[in-house]
Short mmCIF file of C-alpha atoms in Angstrom, two decimals:
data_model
loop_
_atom_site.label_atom_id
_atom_site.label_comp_id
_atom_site.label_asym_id
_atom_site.label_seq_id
_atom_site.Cartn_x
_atom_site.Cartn_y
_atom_site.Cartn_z
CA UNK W 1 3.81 -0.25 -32.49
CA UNK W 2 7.33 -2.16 -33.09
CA UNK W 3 8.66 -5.14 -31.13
CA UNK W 4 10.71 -2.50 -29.11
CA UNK W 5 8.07 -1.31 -27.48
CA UNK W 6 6.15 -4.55 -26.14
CA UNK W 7 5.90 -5.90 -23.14
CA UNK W 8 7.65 -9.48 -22.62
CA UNK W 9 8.15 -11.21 -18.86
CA UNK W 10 9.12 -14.30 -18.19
CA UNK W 11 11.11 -17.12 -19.61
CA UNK W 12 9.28 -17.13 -22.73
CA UNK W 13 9.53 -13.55 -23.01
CA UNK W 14 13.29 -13.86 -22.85
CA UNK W 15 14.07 -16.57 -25.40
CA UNK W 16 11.45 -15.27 -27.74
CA UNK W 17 13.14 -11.37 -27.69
CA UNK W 18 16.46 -13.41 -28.32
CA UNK W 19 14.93 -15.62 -31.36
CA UNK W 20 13.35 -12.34 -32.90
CA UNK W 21 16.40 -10.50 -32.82
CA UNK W 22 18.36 -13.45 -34.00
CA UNK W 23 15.77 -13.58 -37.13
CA UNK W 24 15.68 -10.06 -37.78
CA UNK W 25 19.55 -9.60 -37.71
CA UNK W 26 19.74 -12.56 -39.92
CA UNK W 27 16.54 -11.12 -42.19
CA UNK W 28 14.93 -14.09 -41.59
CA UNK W 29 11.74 -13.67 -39.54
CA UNK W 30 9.45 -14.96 -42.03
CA UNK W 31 11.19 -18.05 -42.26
CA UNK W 32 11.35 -18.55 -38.87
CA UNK W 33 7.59 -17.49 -38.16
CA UNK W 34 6.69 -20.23 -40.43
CA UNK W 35 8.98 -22.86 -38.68
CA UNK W 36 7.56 -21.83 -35.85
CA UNK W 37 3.91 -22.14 -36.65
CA UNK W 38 4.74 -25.29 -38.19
CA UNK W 39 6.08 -26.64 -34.78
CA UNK W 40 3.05 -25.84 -32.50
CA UNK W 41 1.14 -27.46 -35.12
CA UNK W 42 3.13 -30.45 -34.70
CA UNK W 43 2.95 -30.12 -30.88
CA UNK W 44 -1.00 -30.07 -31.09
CA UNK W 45 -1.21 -32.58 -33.42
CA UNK W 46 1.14 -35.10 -32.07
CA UNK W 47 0.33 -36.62 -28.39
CA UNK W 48 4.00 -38.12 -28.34
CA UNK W 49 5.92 -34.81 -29.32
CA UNK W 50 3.45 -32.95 -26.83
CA UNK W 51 4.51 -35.70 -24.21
CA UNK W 52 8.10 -35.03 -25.36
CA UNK W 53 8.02 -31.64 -24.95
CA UNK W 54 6.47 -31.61 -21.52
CA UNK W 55 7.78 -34.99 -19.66
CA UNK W 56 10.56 -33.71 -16.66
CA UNK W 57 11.25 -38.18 -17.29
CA UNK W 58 13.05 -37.25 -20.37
CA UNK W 59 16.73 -37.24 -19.94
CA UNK W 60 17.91 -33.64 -21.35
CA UNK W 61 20.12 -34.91 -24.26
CA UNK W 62 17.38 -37.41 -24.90
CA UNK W 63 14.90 -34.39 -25.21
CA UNK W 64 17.43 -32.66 -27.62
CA UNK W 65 18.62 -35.47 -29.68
CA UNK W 66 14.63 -36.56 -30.13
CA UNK W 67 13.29 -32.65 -31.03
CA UNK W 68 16.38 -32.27 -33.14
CA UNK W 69 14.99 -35.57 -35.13
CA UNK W 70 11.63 -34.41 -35.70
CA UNK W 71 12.83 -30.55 -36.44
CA UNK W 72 15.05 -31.80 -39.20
CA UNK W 73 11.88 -34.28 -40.60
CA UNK W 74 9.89 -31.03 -40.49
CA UNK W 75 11.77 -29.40 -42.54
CA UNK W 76 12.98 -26.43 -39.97
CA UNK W 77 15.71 -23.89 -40.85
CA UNK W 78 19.18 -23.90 -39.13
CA UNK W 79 18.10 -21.59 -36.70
CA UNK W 80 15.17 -22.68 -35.65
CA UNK W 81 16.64 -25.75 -35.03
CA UNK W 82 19.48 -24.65 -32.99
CA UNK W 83 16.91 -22.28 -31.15
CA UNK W 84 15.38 -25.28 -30.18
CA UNK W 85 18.45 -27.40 -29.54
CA UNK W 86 19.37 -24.42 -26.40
CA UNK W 87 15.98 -24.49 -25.35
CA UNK W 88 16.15 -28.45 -24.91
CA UNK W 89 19.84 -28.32 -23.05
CA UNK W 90 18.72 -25.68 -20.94
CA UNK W 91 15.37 -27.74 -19.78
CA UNK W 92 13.01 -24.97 -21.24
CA UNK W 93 11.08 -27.18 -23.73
CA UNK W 94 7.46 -27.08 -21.12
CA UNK W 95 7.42 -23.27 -22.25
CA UNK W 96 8.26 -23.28 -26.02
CA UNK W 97 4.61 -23.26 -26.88
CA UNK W 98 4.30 -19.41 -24.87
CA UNK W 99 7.76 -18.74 -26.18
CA UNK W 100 5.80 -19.21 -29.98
CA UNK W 101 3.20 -17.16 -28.92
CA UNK W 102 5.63 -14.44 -27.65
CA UNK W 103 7.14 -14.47 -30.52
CA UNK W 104 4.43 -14.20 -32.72
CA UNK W 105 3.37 -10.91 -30.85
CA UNK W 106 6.66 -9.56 -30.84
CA UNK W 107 6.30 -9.77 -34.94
CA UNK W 108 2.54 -8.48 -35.28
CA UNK W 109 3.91 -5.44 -33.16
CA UNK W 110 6.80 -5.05 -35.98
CA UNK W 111 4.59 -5.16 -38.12
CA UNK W 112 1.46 -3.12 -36.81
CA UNK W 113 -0.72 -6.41 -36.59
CA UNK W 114 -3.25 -7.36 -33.38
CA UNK W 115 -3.16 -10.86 -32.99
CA UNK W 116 -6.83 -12.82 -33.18
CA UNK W 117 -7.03 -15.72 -31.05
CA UNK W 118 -9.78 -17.54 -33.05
CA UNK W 119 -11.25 -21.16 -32.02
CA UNK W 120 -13.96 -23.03 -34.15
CA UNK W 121 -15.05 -26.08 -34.06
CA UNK W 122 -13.80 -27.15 -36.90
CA UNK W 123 -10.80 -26.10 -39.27
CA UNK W 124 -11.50 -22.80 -40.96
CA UNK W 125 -11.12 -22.87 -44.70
CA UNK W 126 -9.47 -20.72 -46.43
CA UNK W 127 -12.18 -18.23 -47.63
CA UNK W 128 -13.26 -18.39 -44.26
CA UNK W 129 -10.46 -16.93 -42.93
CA UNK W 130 -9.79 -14.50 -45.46
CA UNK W 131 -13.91 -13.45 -44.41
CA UNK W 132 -12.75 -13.51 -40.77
CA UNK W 133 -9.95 -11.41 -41.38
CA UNK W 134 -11.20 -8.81 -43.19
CA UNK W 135 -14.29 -8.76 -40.89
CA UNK W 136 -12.15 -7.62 -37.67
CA UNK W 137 -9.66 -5.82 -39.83
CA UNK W 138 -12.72 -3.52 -40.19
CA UNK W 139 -13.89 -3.83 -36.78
CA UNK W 140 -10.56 -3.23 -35.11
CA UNK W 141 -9.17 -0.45 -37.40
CA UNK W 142 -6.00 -2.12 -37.96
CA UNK W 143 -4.29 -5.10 -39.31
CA UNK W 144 -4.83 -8.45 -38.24
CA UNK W 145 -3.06 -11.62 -37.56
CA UNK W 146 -5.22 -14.88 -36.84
CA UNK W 147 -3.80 -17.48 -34.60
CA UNK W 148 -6.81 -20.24 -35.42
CA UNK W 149 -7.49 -23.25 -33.20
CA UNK W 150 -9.80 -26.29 -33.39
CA UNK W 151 -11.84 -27.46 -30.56
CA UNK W 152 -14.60 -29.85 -31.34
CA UNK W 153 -15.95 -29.66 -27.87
CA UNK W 154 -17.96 -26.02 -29.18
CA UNK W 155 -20.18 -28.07 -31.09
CA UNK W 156 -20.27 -25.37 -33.86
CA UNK W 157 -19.44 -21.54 -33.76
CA UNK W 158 -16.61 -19.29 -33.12
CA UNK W 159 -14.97 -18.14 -29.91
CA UNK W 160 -13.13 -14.52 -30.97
CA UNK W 161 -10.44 -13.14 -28.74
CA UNK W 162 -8.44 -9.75 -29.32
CA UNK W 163 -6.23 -8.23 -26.44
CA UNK W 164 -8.66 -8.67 -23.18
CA UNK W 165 -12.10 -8.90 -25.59
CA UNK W 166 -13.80 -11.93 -26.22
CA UNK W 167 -16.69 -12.71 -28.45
CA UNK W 168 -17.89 -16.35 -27.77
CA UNK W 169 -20.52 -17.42 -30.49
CA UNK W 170 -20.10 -21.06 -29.79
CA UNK W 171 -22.74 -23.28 -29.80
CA UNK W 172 -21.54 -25.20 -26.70
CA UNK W 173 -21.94 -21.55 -24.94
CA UNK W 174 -25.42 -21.17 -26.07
CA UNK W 175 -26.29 -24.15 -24.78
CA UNK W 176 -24.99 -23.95 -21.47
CA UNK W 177 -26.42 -20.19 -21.44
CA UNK W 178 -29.70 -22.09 -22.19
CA UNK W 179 -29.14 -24.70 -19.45
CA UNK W 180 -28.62 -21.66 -16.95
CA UNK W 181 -32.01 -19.96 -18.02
CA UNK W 182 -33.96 -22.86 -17.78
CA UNK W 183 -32.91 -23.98 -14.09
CA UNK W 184 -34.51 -20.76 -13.58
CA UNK W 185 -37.79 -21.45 -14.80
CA UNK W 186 -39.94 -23.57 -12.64
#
């Protein structure tokens, strides 16, 4: 399946079609995929860029002059950065998290990929991924692309989800699931 033929709505959808075919005419989607990854992990690491990036408080050129800062610390290409710059001016910051996910689909379609929406409890290594990975590669029947996330509140375990399928292993789940059962006893 190629970008042409997936379905994008919204704002998000929008900007993200424009930054993918602004990377591809420029043969740069890799290098922008990578800027972009490396910006939501800012965003989820940083409580002050997420308030940044959310607060309505912030004046607009405020908001652009203070992403532009933090864009050019990251180390972000030219067009990401300008990308970003049009977002700010146009007040579209709140969504640029959904317009990174968009985008990210709109590439794993180029390129044949599902996407894997994978949270553990803690950060996956490495090997772990490259387990993961091959794992639903085989179990799906096609390539895939791991978007990994940390939440601590699982305890332990994995919560999978591909398209509308979810596989939660978590411990947190277990426990609730145990919680349930035993109100039941008695």
């Amino acid at each position: 399946m190629s970008a042409e033929n997936i379905k994008v709505s919204g704002i998000a959808g929008r900007y993200a079609t424009a930054l993918f075919d602004l990377a591809s005419d420029a043969k740069q989607v890799d290098v922008v995929a990578s800027d972009l990854a490396t910006i939501k992990t800012a965003m989820g690491e940083s409580a002050d860029l997420a308030k940044l990036v959310r607060s309505p408080l912030i004046s607009r050129e405020d908001q652009e002059r203070a992403m532009l800062a933090v864009l050019e610390k990251l180390g972000i290409s030219d067009l990401v950065r300008r990308f970003v710059g049009t977002v700010a001016q146009n007040r579209r910051l709140i969504a640029l998290a959904d317009m990174i996910d968009t985008f990210n689909q709109l590439l794993a379609a180029e390129r044949g990929e599902v996407i894997a929406k994978v949270v553990s409890a803690k950060k996956l290594t490495a090997k772990q991924m490259e387990a993961l990975e091959k794992e639903l590669k085989s179990s799906i029947g096609s390539d895939v692309a791991i978007e990994a996330d940390v939440d601590e509140s699982l305890i332990g375990g994995l919560v999978v989800k591909v398209g509308s399928r979810m596989v939660d292993s978590s411990i947190r789940t277990k426990l609730q699931n145990l919680k349930f059962a035993m109100k039941g006893v008695g």
